[in-house]
XYZ file of C-alpha atoms in Angstrom:
435
model
C -0.211 73.856 -59.535
C -3.982 73.587 -59.847
C -4.247 72.733 -56.136
C -2.132 75.718 -55.191
C -4.305 77.959 -57.338
C -7.449 76.736 -55.581
C -5.827 77.216 -52.186
C -4.788 80.710 -53.189
C -8.400 81.592 -54.015
C -9.603 80.129 -50.716
C -6.947 82.015 -48.799
C -7.758 85.302 -50.506
C -11.445 84.886 -49.690
C -10.709 84.252 -46.021
C -8.640 87.368 -45.677
C -10.668 89.650 -47.951
C -12.049 91.667 -45.056
C -8.772 92.003 -43.179
C -6.739 95.164 -43.104
C -3.749 95.423 -45.411
C -1.414 94.628 -42.508
C -3.309 91.495 -41.517
C -3.590 90.306 -45.127
C 0.187 90.360 -45.377
C 0.473 88.221 -42.237
C -2.138 85.640 -43.095
C -2.312 84.976 -46.849
C 0.908 82.977 -47.206
C 0.401 81.108 -43.950
C -3.170 80.087 -44.869
C -1.969 78.679 -48.212
C 0.881 76.774 -46.601
C -1.311 75.365 -43.867
C -4.115 74.308 -46.220
C -1.657 72.606 -48.561
C -0.062 70.767 -45.638
C -3.414 69.611 -44.285
C -4.661 68.497 -47.715
C -1.791 66.000 -48.023
C -2.307 64.401 -44.609
C -4.986 62.212 -43.148
C -6.585 62.949 -39.812
C -3.948 63.000 -37.095
C -4.651 61.969 -33.535
C -4.833 64.236 -30.509
C -1.456 63.195 -29.108
C 0.224 63.463 -32.497
C -0.955 67.052 -32.713
C 0.000 67.961 -29.160
C 3.353 66.161 -29.343
C 4.070 68.363 -32.362
C 3.344 71.432 -30.171
C 0.289 72.280 -32.260
C -2.646 74.207 -30.854
C -5.862 72.238 -30.460
C -8.994 74.333 -30.053
C -11.846 72.706 -28.178
C -15.525 73.509 -28.474
C -17.793 75.447 -26.124
C -20.710 74.878 -23.789
C -23.541 72.695 -25.062
C -25.906 72.404 -22.094
C -26.247 76.152 -21.513
C -26.433 76.996 -25.214
C -29.085 74.350 -25.892
C -31.042 75.248 -22.748
C -31.361 78.800 -24.065
C -32.561 77.377 -27.367
C -35.181 75.222 -25.654
C -33.618 71.762 -26.038
C -32.135 71.103 -22.574
C -33.883 71.208 -19.196
C -32.169 73.372 -16.586
C -31.715 71.443 -13.365
C -30.751 67.974 -14.551
C -28.769 69.437 -17.518
C -28.873 66.054 -19.254
C -28.341 65.539 -23.021
C -31.454 63.647 -24.156
C -31.624 66.233 -26.961
C -29.347 63.870 -28.908
C -32.413 61.620 -29.266
C -35.245 64.149 -29.094
C -33.763 66.961 -31.210
C -30.624 65.675 -32.955
C -30.619 68.448 -35.555
C -30.268 71.085 -32.831
C -27.214 69.289 -31.455
C -25.814 68.801 -34.953
C -26.192 72.479 -35.794
C -24.342 73.590 -32.660
C -21.497 71.209 -33.485
C -21.347 72.743 -36.966
C -21.220 76.257 -35.550
C -18.293 75.355 -33.327
C -16.534 73.608 -36.216
C -16.982 76.681 -38.401
C -15.729 78.885 -35.553
C -12.454 76.955 -35.389
C -12.957 73.961 -33.088
C -10.634 71.039 -33.763
C -12.588 68.663 -31.524
C -16.227 67.616 -31.678
C -16.894 66.443 -28.146
C -19.869 64.106 -27.930
C -22.808 65.713 -26.178
C -22.686 63.170 -23.360
C -22.267 65.488 -20.401
C -24.238 63.984 -17.504
C -25.172 61.019 -19.715
C -24.487 58.232 -17.237
C -27.605 56.166 -16.626
C -27.767 57.081 -12.956
C -27.763 60.788 -13.853
C -30.293 60.479 -16.678
C -32.704 58.720 -14.321
C -31.879 60.815 -11.230
C -34.870 62.387 -9.451
C -37.325 61.145 -12.064
C -35.673 63.051 -14.914
C -36.377 60.584 -17.753
C -38.326 57.340 -17.994
C -35.859 54.494 -18.706
C -38.653 52.638 -20.488
C -38.838 55.411 -23.099
C -35.146 56.304 -23.426
C -31.942 54.589 -22.363
C -28.422 55.724 -21.639
C -27.293 53.717 -24.648
C -29.627 55.677 -26.951
C -28.435 59.053 -25.656
C -24.733 58.209 -25.821
C -24.898 56.403 -29.160
C -26.780 59.202 -30.904
C -24.306 61.722 -29.481
C -21.442 59.761 -31.029
C -23.128 59.508 -34.424
C -23.874 63.227 -34.521
C -20.359 64.262 -33.484
C -18.728 61.862 -35.949
C -20.885 63.133 -38.788
C -19.967 66.776 -38.203
C -16.286 66.006 -37.558
C -16.141 64.361 -40.972
C -17.103 67.707 -42.507
C -13.761 69.157 -41.385
C -10.403 68.188 -39.924
C -11.903 67.567 -36.492
C -11.403 64.806 -33.964
C -14.188 63.134 -31.990
C -13.896 62.944 -28.217
C -16.160 60.816 -26.074
C -17.005 62.337 -22.717
C -17.898 61.238 -19.188
C -18.521 63.366 -16.108
C -19.252 63.112 -12.394
C -22.035 60.792 -11.266
C -24.813 60.731 -8.661
C -23.451 57.324 -7.664
C -20.226 58.923 -6.427
C -22.000 61.810 -4.721
C -24.204 59.293 -2.923
C -21.139 57.533 -1.506
C -21.689 54.176 -3.214
C -17.977 53.589 -3.786
C -15.546 52.817 -6.577
C -17.070 49.611 -7.931
C -20.521 51.080 -8.486
C -19.176 54.388 -9.805
C -16.925 52.712 -12.353
C -19.805 50.459 -13.412
C -21.677 53.598 -14.504
C -18.690 54.784 -16.553
C -18.314 51.358 -18.198
C -21.862 51.489 -19.546
C -20.905 54.618 -21.462
C -17.476 53.322 -22.399
C -18.981 50.426 -24.319
C -20.745 52.909 -26.596
C -17.610 55.009 -27.144
C -15.601 51.910 -27.999
C -18.199 50.685 -30.500
C -18.195 54.100 -32.167
C -14.383 54.228 -32.210
C -14.018 57.768 -30.893
C -10.577 59.316 -31.306
C -9.978 59.966 -27.606
C -11.762 60.328 -24.286
C -12.390 63.336 -22.058
C -13.224 62.753 -18.399
C -14.437 66.176 -17.287
C -16.368 68.133 -14.713
C -15.180 66.361 -11.595
C -15.311 68.202 -8.281
C -13.300 65.457 -6.572
C -10.035 64.109 -7.940
C -10.826 60.686 -6.505
C -13.774 60.229 -8.870
C -11.679 61.605 -11.750
C -9.059 58.922 -11.061
C -11.733 56.249 -11.193
C -13.018 57.656 -14.495
C -9.511 57.790 -15.987
C -8.941 54.138 -15.129
C -12.118 53.121 -16.975
C -11.367 55.380 -19.952
C -7.960 53.731 -20.327
C -9.650 50.354 -20.746
C -10.631 51.117 -24.356
C -7.043 51.970 -25.350
C -7.633 55.556 -26.393
C -5.781 58.710 -25.275
C -7.397 60.214 -22.191
C -7.839 63.858 -21.184
C -9.041 64.627 -17.659
C -10.441 67.887 -16.303
C -11.512 68.907 -12.828
C -14.038 71.708 -12.261
C -11.870 73.279 -9.574
C -10.218 76.615 -8.932
C -6.932 77.543 -7.242
C -8.171 76.223 -3.874
C -8.267 72.644 -5.146
C -10.981 70.015 -5.093
C -13.924 69.899 -2.700
C -12.224 67.374 -0.439
C -9.305 69.737 0.128
C -6.775 68.240 -2.302
C -4.599 71.036 -3.709
C -4.642 71.849 -7.410
C -1.037 70.727 -7.756
C -1.667 67.396 -6.046
C -4.801 66.886 -8.161
C -2.694 67.261 -11.303
C -0.159 64.743 -10.051
C -2.864 62.229 -9.173
C -4.551 62.488 -12.579
C -1.265 61.929 -14.410
C -0.391 58.964 -12.210
C -3.859 57.534 -12.877
C -2.991 57.475 -16.575
C -4.283 60.733 -18.086
C -2.352 61.937 -21.148
C -3.781 65.461 -20.931
C -4.893 67.195 -17.744
C -6.512 70.474 -16.822
C -9.648 72.231 -15.610
C -13.056 73.009 -17.053
C -16.221 74.870 -16.039
C -17.160 76.465 -12.649
C -14.663 79.366 -12.974
C -13.865 82.139 -15.424
C -10.781 82.208 -17.682
C -8.654 84.231 -15.240
C -9.319 81.996 -12.244
C -9.036 78.831 -14.344
C -5.615 79.874 -15.607
C -4.477 80.479 -12.043
C -5.559 76.919 -11.212
C -3.628 75.722 -14.261
C -0.532 77.557 -13.062
C -0.722 75.676 -9.767
C -1.298 72.371 -11.561
C 1.702 72.978 -13.767
C 3.855 73.786 -10.734
C 2.661 70.612 -9.032
C 3.674 68.494 -12.000
C 7.069 70.151 -12.247
C 7.701 69.633 -8.541
C 6.806 65.940 -8.890
C 9.010 65.548 -11.971
C 6.020 64.654 -14.155
C 5.047 65.835 -17.617
C 1.641 66.061 -19.260
C -0.094 67.945 -22.010
C -2.251 70.723 -20.568
C -5.774 71.814 -21.454
C -8.203 74.430 -20.179
C -11.907 74.924 -20.897
C -13.299 77.612 -18.546
C -16.659 79.314 -18.255
C -17.711 82.031 -20.652
C -18.745 84.129 -17.646
C -16.773 86.442 -15.371
C -16.724 85.069 -11.812
C -14.339 87.136 -9.623
C -16.688 86.814 -6.641
C -17.087 83.026 -6.479
C -15.974 80.760 -3.672
C -14.536 77.249 -3.869
C -17.724 75.762 -5.343
C -17.611 78.052 -8.365
C -20.424 79.711 -10.279
C -23.187 77.369 -9.118
C -22.974 79.177 -5.750
C -23.758 82.536 -7.383
C -27.338 83.771 -6.842
C -27.580 84.441 -10.600
C -27.032 80.747 -11.436
C -28.389 79.597 -13.808
C -30.991 82.016 -15.212
C -29.454 85.476 -14.739
C -25.819 85.057 -15.748
C -26.045 87.097 -18.961
C -24.529 90.298 -17.474
C -21.413 88.268 -16.713
C -20.781 87.035 -20.280
C -17.187 87.608 -21.409
C -16.645 89.690 -24.528
C -14.913 88.278 -27.572
C -11.961 90.538 -26.819
C -11.625 89.104 -23.314
C -11.563 85.662 -24.910
C -8.705 86.707 -27.148
C -6.732 87.725 -24.069
C -7.589 84.420 -22.419
C -6.344 82.489 -25.456
C -3.068 84.398 -25.530
C -2.502 83.992 -21.787
C -3.219 80.254 -21.990
C -0.842 79.828 -24.917
C 1.909 81.789 -23.169
C 1.497 79.500 -20.159
C 2.304 76.509 -22.356
C -1.250 75.209 -22.669
C -1.966 73.843 -26.130
C -5.514 72.458 -25.796
C -7.648 75.575 -25.381
C -11.439 75.618 -25.408
C -14.448 76.562 -23.333
C -17.348 75.268 -21.288
C -20.686 76.706 -20.084
C -21.368 80.158 -21.536
C -18.825 79.687 -24.344
C -20.644 80.361 -27.606
C -19.221 79.779 -31.108
C -18.150 83.425 -31.413
C -16.032 82.971 -28.284
C -14.290 80.000 -29.887
C -13.809 82.073 -33.036
C -12.078 84.708 -30.901
C -9.693 82.047 -29.589
C -8.978 80.871 -33.134
C -8.413 84.414 -34.376
C -6.040 85.283 -31.550
C -3.966 82.188 -32.225
C -4.141 82.409 -36.021
C -0.496 83.554 -36.361
C 0.667 80.394 -34.570
C -1.851 78.101 -36.273
C -1.262 79.567 -39.719
C -4.902 80.016 -40.697
C -8.211 81.568 -39.762
C -11.438 79.615 -39.282
C -14.218 79.739 -41.855
C -16.271 81.662 -39.317
C -13.907 84.614 -39.684
C -14.950 85.243 -43.285
C -17.290 88.013 -42.148
C -15.464 89.047 -38.993
C -12.523 91.395 -39.454
C -10.045 91.441 -36.546
C -10.553 94.004 -33.795
C -13.643 95.587 -35.341
C -11.979 96.499 -38.620
C -15.238 95.832 -40.458
C -16.767 98.842 -38.733
C -14.956 101.054 -41.232
C -17.924 100.213 -43.477
C -20.500 101.575 -41.009
C -22.668 104.536 -41.989
C -22.175 106.443 -38.705
C -18.813 108.207 -38.197
C -18.662 107.624 -34.420
C -19.034 103.887 -35.035
C -16.360 103.981 -37.761
C -14.116 105.534 -35.103
C -14.304 102.215 -33.234
C -12.636 100.258 -36.051
C -9.407 99.760 -34.086
C -7.876 97.431 -31.577
C -7.056 100.111 -29.019
C -10.752 100.954 -28.622
C -12.013 97.417 -27.975
C -9.005 96.293 -25.966
C -9.465 99.084 -23.415
C -13.273 99.151 -23.276
C -14.867 98.558 -19.863
C -18.429 97.508 -20.812
C -21.427 98.731 -18.848
C -24.285 96.441 -17.814
C -27.135 98.842 -18.564
C -28.497 98.241 -15.062
C -28.193 101.501 -13.071
C -28.545 99.911 -9.629
C -26.940 96.528 -10.248
C -24.162 95.296 -7.983
C -20.751 94.664 -9.477
C -20.352 91.514 -7.364
C -22.673 89.008 -5.664
C -22.579 87.094 -2.410
C -22.270 83.348 -3.113
C -24.489 80.912 -1.198
C -21.532 78.871 0.122
C -23.496 76.029 1.738
C -20.323 73.939 1.888
C -22.081 70.706 0.908
C -20.125 68.101 -1.062
C -19.673 64.341 -1.482
C -19.945 62.737 1.934
C -22.743 65.005 3.155
C -26.173 63.386 3.511
C -27.746 66.249 1.559
C -26.028 64.972 -1.585
C -27.422 61.446 -1.471
C -29.340 61.134 -4.724
C -32.581 59.303 -5.566
C -34.405 58.013 -8.620
C -37.745 59.453 -7.452
C -38.755 63.039 -8.193
C -37.954 65.660 -5.567
C -41.049 66.285 -3.467
C -42.387 69.582 -2.113
C -41.668 68.327 1.401
C -38.038 67.771 0.455
C -37.792 71.276 -1.026
C -39.266 73.115 1.975
C -36.204 72.817 4.276
C -34.011 73.921 1.368
C -36.146 77.011 0.855
C -35.990 77.739 4.573
C -32.216 77.330 4.635
C -31.724 79.657 1.673
C -33.584 82.437 3.506
C -31.511 82.276 6.673
C-alpha cells in the first residue's frame, strides 16, 4: 500500500500540467506501469520487443556535441568520451530523461582506422580502446540511473571504403568488439552502413559475442550505394543474423519510413520475420538524392532551417508505430526534445510519460499560462498540428540542389589514408565543386 501511495504521488506530479482530459488518460496507466516496472529487473531488448513493447532509442550525438564544441566536424569521431566525458554523460542523461530506453555507446566512427584516418588523432596519445571503453563506462553509468539498456555500436569503416576486403574490415570491428564484450553491453547496434555488404560483415562479428544484434543501413528507398534494393538489403541483413533491422541517418523521417516500408515488404516476400527499427535524421530532406543529406550544400554547418519541429516528430512516431515498427529513435539532428515528442506521442501505448514531460504539457497546453492573449490562443493541438513554419529568410530557397558526385566504395576517390589531407589534394576537389 505504501508503494502504491508513492507511485500515486509520482504519477500525479507527472501529469500535473496536463489538461483534465489527458490527466484522465494517463494517471492510472502511469501508476500501473510504474508498479509493474518496480517489480521486475532489467529486461533485455528482445524480451521487450517480443512482448510487442515500444523501445525508444536516443538521438544524434555527433551533431549535438559538435554544436556544443566537443566534436570536430569532418572526422565526426567520438574522442570526447576521453577528452570531455562529462559532456557525453550529460547528453546521455538528457536523452534518458526525455524517454530513451537505450543508452547507445558513443562509439560512432570509433574504429581505429577511422580515429586515425587523415591524421585525425595521434595513436600515441589516444587509442581506440580508450575511446570505446570510456564510452561503455559512461553509457552504463547513465543507464543504471533508469530502466535503460546499453547498446554497443559499430559503423562503416575507411578500411571497407578503401577496398581492403572482408578480412581487414572485420579485423577493425573485432578490436571494438573486445571492448563491448568486456563491458558486457546488453546488445549490439551495427549502424550507418551505406553498403549492405559491409553491414553483413559487421553483423557476423557482432554475433561472435553472443548478444542480440540490431543492424541499420543509412539508405533511402532507392537502396544501398551499390544498387541493392531496400527489400533485398533487409533480407540479407536478416540472413546474416541480425535480430532487428532498419535504417538510420542520411534521410528524414518521411523518406526513412518509405525505406522501411520497402524493407518490410522484402522480408514478407522472402518469408522472413524480424523486429524493425528506425532512427532517421532530425532534418527535413525532401530534395536529397541517393546519397542523402551529406550531398546537400547546407551540410553540415547550415542545416538549422531544416530542423523538424516537435510536432512533426510526434507524427513520425505515430506513423512508425502504425507501420509495425517498435524500436523508434533518431540520429543526427535529433535532440532530446525530439525524443520527448516521440515518448509523448506513444505514451498511451507505453502507459507513462517521461520525466522530461514534467514541464511540457501536450500540444502547447502550458501556453494557457502565458501573459499575452494571442499566445494563449495557441494552447491547442489544432494550431500546432496545422502550422507551416516560416524560415525567417525572405529570399531563401525551399529546396536545394544536391552535389550528387556519385562516388562510393570502389571509386579511387574514396581510398583513405592515415596522413592529413594536403592542400594539393584539396585543389582538384575545389575545382570539381565549382564546375
